[in-house]
Short mmCIF file of C-alpha atoms in Angstrom, two decimals:
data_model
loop_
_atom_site.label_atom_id
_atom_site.label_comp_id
_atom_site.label_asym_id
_atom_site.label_seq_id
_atom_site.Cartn_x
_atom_site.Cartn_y
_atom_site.Cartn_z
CA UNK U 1 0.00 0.00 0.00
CA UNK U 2 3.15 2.55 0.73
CA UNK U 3 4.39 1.92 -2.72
CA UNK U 4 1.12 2.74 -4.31
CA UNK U 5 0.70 5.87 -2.42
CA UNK U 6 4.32 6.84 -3.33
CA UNK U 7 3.85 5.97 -6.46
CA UNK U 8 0.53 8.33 -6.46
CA UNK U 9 2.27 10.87 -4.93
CA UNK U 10 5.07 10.81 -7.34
CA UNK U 11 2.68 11.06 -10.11
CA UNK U 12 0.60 13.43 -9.17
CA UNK U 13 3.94 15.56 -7.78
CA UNK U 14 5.10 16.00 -12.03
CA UNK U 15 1.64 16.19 -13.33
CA UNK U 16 1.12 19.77 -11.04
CA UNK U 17 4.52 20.60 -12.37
CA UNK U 18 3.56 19.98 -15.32
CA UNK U 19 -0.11 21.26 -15.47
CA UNK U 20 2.11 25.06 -14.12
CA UNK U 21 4.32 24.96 -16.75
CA UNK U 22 0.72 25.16 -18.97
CA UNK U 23 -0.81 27.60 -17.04
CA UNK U 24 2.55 29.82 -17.12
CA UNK U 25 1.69 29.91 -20.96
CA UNK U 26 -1.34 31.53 -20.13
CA UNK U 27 -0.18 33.88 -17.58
CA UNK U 28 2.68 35.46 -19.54
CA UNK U 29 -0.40 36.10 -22.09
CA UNK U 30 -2.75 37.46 -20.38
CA UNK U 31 -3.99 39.90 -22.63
CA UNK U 32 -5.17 37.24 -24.79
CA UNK U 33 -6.93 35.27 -22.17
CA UNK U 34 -10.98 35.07 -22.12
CA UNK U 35 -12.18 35.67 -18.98
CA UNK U 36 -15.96 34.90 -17.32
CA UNK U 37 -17.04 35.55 -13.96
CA UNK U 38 -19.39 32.81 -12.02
CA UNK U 39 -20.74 34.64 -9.58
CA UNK U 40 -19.40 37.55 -6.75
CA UNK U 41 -15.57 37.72 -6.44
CA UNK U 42 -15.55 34.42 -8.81
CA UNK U 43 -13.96 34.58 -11.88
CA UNK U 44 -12.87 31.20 -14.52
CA UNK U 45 -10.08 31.77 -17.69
CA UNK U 46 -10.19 29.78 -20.72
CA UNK U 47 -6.67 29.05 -18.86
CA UNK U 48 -8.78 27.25 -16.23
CA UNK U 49 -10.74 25.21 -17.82
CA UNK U 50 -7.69 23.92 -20.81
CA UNK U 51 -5.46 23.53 -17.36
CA UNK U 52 -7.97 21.41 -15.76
CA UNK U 53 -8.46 18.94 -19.32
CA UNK U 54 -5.17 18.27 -19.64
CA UNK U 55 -5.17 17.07 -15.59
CA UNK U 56 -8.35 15.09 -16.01
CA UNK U 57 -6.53 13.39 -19.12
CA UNK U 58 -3.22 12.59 -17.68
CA UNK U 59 -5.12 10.91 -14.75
CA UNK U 60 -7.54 8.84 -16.75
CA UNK U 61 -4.28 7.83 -19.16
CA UNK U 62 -2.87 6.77 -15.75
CA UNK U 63 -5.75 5.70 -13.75
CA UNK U 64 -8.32 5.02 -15.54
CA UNK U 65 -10.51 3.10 -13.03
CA UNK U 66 -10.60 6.33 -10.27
CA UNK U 67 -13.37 9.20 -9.80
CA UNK U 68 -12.36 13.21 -10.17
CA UNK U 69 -14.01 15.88 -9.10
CA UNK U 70 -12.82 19.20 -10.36
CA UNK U 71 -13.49 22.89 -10.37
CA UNK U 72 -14.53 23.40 -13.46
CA UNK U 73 -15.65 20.38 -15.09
CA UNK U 74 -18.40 17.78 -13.95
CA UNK U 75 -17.56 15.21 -11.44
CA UNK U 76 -16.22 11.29 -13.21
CA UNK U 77 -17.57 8.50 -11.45
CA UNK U 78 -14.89 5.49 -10.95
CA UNK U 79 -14.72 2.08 -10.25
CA UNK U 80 -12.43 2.13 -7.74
CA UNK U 81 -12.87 3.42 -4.04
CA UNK U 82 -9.87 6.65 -5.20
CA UNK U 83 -10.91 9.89 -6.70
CA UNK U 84 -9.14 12.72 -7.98
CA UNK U 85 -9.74 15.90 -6.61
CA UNK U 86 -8.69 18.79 -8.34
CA UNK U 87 -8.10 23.04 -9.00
CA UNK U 88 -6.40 23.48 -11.85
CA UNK U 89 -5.56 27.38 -10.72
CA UNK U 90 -6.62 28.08 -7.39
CA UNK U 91 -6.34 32.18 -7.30
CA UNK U 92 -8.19 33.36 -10.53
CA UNK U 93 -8.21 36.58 -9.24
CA UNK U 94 -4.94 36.95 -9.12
CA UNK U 95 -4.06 35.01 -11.89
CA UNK U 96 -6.15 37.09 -14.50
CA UNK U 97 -4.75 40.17 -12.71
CA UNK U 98 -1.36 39.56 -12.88
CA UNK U 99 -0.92 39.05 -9.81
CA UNK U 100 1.86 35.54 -9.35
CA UNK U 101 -0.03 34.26 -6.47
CA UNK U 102 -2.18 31.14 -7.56
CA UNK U 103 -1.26 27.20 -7.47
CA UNK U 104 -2.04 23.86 -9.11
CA UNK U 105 -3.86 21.93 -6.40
CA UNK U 106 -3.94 18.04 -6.86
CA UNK U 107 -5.31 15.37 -4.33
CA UNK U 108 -6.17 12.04 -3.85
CA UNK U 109 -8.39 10.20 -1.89
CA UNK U 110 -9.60 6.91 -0.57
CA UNK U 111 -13.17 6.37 0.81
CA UNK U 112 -13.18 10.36 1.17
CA UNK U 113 -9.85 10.55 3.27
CA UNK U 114 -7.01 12.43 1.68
CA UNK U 115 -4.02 10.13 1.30
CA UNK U 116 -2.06 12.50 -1.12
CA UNK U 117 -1.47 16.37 -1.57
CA UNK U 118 0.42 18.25 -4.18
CA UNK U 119 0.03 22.13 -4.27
CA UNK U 120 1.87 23.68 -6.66
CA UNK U 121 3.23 27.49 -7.42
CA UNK U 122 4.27 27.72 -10.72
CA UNK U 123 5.44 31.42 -10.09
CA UNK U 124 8.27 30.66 -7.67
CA UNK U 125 8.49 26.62 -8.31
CA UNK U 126 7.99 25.35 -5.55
CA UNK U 127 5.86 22.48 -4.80
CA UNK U 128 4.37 21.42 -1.40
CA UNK U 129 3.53 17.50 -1.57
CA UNK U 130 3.14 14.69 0.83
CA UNK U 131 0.89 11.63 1.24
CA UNK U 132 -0.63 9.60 4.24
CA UNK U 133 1.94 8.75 7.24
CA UNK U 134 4.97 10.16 4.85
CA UNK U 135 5.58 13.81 6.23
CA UNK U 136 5.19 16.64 4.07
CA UNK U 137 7.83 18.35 1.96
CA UNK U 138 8.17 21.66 -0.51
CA UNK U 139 10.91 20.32 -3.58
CA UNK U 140 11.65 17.31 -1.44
CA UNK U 141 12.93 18.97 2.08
CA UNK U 142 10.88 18.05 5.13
CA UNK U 143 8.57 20.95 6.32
CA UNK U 144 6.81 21.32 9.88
CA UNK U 145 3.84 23.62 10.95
CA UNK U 146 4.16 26.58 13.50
CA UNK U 147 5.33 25.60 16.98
CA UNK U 148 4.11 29.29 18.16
CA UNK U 149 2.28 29.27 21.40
CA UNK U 150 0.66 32.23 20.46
CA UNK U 151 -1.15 34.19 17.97
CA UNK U 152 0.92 37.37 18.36
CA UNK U 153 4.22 35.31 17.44
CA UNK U 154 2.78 35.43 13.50
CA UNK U 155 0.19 36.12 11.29
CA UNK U 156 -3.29 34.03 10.31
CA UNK U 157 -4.21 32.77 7.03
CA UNK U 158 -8.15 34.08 6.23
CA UNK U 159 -10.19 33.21 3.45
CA UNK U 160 -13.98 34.53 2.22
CA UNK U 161 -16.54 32.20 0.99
CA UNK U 162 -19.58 32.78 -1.09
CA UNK U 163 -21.03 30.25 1.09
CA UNK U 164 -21.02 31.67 4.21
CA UNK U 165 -21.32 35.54 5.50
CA UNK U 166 -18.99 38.52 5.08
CA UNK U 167 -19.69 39.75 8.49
CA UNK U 168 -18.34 36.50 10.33
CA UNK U 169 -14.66 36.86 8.45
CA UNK U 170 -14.56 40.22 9.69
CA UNK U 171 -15.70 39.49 13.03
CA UNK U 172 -12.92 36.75 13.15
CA UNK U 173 -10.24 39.28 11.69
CA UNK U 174 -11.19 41.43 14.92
CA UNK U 175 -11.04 38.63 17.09
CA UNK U 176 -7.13 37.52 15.77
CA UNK U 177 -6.26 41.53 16.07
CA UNK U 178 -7.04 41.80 19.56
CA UNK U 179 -5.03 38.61 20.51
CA UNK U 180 -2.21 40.49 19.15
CA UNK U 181 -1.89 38.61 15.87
CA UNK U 182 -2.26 39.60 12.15
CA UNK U 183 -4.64 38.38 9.41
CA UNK U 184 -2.86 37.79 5.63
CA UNK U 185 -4.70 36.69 2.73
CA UNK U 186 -3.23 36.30 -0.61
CA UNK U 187 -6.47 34.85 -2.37
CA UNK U 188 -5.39 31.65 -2.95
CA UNK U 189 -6.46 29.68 0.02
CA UNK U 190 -4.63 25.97 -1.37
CA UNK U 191 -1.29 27.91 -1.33
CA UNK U 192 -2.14 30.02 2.30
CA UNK U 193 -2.46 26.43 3.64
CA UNK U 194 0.35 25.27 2.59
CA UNK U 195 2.33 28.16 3.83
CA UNK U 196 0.13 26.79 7.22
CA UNK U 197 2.18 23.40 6.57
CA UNK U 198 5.47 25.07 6.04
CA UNK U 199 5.24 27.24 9.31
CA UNK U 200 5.21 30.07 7.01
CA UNK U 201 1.99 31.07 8.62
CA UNK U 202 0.37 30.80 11.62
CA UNK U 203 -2.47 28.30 10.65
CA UNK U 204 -5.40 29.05 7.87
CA UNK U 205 -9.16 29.32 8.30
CA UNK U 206 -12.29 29.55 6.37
CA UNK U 207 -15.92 28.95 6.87
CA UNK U 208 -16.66 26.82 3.88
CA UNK U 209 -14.07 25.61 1.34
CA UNK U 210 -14.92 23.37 -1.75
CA UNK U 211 -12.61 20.05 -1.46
CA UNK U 212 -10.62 20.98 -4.30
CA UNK U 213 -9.47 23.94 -2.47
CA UNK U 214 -8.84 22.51 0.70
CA UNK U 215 -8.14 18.93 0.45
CA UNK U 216 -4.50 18.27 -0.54
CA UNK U 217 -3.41 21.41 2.03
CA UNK U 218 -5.18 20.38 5.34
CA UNK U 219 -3.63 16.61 4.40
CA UNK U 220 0.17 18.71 4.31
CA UNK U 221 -0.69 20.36 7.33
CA UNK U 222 -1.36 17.07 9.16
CA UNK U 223 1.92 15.63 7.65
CA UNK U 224 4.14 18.52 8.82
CA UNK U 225 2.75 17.90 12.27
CA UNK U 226 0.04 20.65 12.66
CA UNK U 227 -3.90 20.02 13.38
CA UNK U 228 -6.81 20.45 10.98
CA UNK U 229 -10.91 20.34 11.73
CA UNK U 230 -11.05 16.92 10.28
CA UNK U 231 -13.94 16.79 7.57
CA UNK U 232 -16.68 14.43 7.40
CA UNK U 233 -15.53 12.27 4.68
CA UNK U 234 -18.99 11.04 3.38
CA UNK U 235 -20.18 14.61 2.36
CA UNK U 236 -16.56 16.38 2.22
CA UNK U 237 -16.19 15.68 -1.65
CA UNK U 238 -19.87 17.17 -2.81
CA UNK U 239 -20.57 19.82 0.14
CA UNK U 240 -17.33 21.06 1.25
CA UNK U 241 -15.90 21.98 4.48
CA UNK U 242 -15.46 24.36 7.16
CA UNK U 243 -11.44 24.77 7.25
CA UNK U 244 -9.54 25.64 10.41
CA UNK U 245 -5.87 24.50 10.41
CA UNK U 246 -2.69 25.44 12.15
CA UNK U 247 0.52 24.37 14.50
CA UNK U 248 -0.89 22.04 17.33
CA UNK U 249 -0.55 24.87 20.22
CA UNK U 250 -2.30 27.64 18.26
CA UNK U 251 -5.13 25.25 16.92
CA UNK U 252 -7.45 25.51 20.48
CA UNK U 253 -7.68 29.20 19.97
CA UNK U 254 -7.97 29.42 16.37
CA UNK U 255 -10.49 27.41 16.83
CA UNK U 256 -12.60 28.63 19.99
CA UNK U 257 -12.36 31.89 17.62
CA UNK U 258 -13.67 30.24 14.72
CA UNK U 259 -16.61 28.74 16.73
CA UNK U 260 -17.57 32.15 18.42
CA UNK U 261 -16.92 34.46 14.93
CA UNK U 262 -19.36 31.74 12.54
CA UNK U 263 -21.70 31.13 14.99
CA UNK U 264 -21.20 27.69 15.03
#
């Protein structure tokens, strides 16, 4: 079973690479790209959608009996008990703006749990993987979530939702300020959790993520020794999840916050 999931991992490690390199293309031709929006603050690229077909083909090549579920394409029933889930650029906004902040996101998982995670920034090349019980890595060295005790020692990652209400994000960005800490948000919540995994921040949180967002960075988070709000892995795939992640000590407060600023 180790040598599948390494072998999974592997795979899906050089298709995000590779699926970057194709949405690089894009991005250094931006003024070429056709852009839609789907709703408030949610925008899709012709970069998008090509980024996410050449994905879904390189896993059914590969795999042929698994599920996906993507972003922008309907969901492919498998045979097997493994699906796909995938963003093909997670940070549209910033990607159609210019703005080098976005990532390939690529997971995997069994009977709804998450067994690998590759998250990908073409921009700066580095690539944030790991799989079940194997640690987590960015380019192959071994990365570990905050050891802070405290929310003043960094800053939070915070993400909006279209799903849930703008008041509660800025209640919660109150709440982080008076503990002494700071909020950062870069738009790309995949990438702001793995930044969570590599200690880079704090933890991340968000009231409702889709799985393709969230899925392959709360599994790197785990692996590099943090905590996540574990989904329920019978609806996480079609309904999403509330996401609060972070180093072990600063996980009880993120998430007594949480619970107080969403009203849960």
């Amino acid at each position: 079973m180790t040598d599948d999931l390494d072998q999974r991992m592997h795979f899906a490690i050089d298709l995000a690479r590779r699926a970057g390199e194709l949405g690089l293309n894009y991005f250094r031709d931006l003024e070429n790209l056709t852009i839609e929006s789907k709703g408030h603050q949610d925008l899709v690229s012709d970069a998008d959608r090509e980024v996410e077909l050449f994905v879904r083909a390189a896993i059914t090549a590969a795999y042929p009996d698994d599920g996906i579920v993507g972003e922008e394409h309907a969901p492919a029933t498998g045979k097997t008990s493994y699906v796909w889930v995938i963003d093909p650029i997670d940070g549209t906004a910033n990607f159609v703006r210019g703005i080098p902040a976005w990532c390939v996101v690529i997971a995997c998982a069994r009977d709804g749990e998450t067994i690998v995670g590759v998250v990908h920034e073409a921009s700066t090349g580095e690539t944030f993987h790991g799989r079940l019980g194997g640690g987590a890595f960015v380019n192959g060295r071994p990365i570990g979530a905050s050891g802070a005790k405290a929310l003043s020692e960094g800053s939070v990652g915070t993400g909006l939702s279209n799903r849930a209400a703008t008041e509660h994000v800025a209640v919660l960005i109150s709440m982080i300020m008076a503990e002494g800490g700071v909020f950062f948000r870069n738009a790309s919540g995949a990438l702001m959790l793995a930044y969570a995994a590599a200690g880079r921040l704090l933890g991340y949180v968000e009231e409702h993520m889709n799985a393709w967002d969230c899925l392959a960075g709360m599994l790197l988070v785990e692996e590099a020794g943090g905590t996540v709000l574990k989904p329920d892995p019978k609806t996480v795939l079609s309904e999403g999840a509330q996401v609060i992640a972070g180093g072990k000590q600063v996980f009880p407060k993120l998430r007594a916050l949480c619970s107080e600023a969403f009203r849960n």
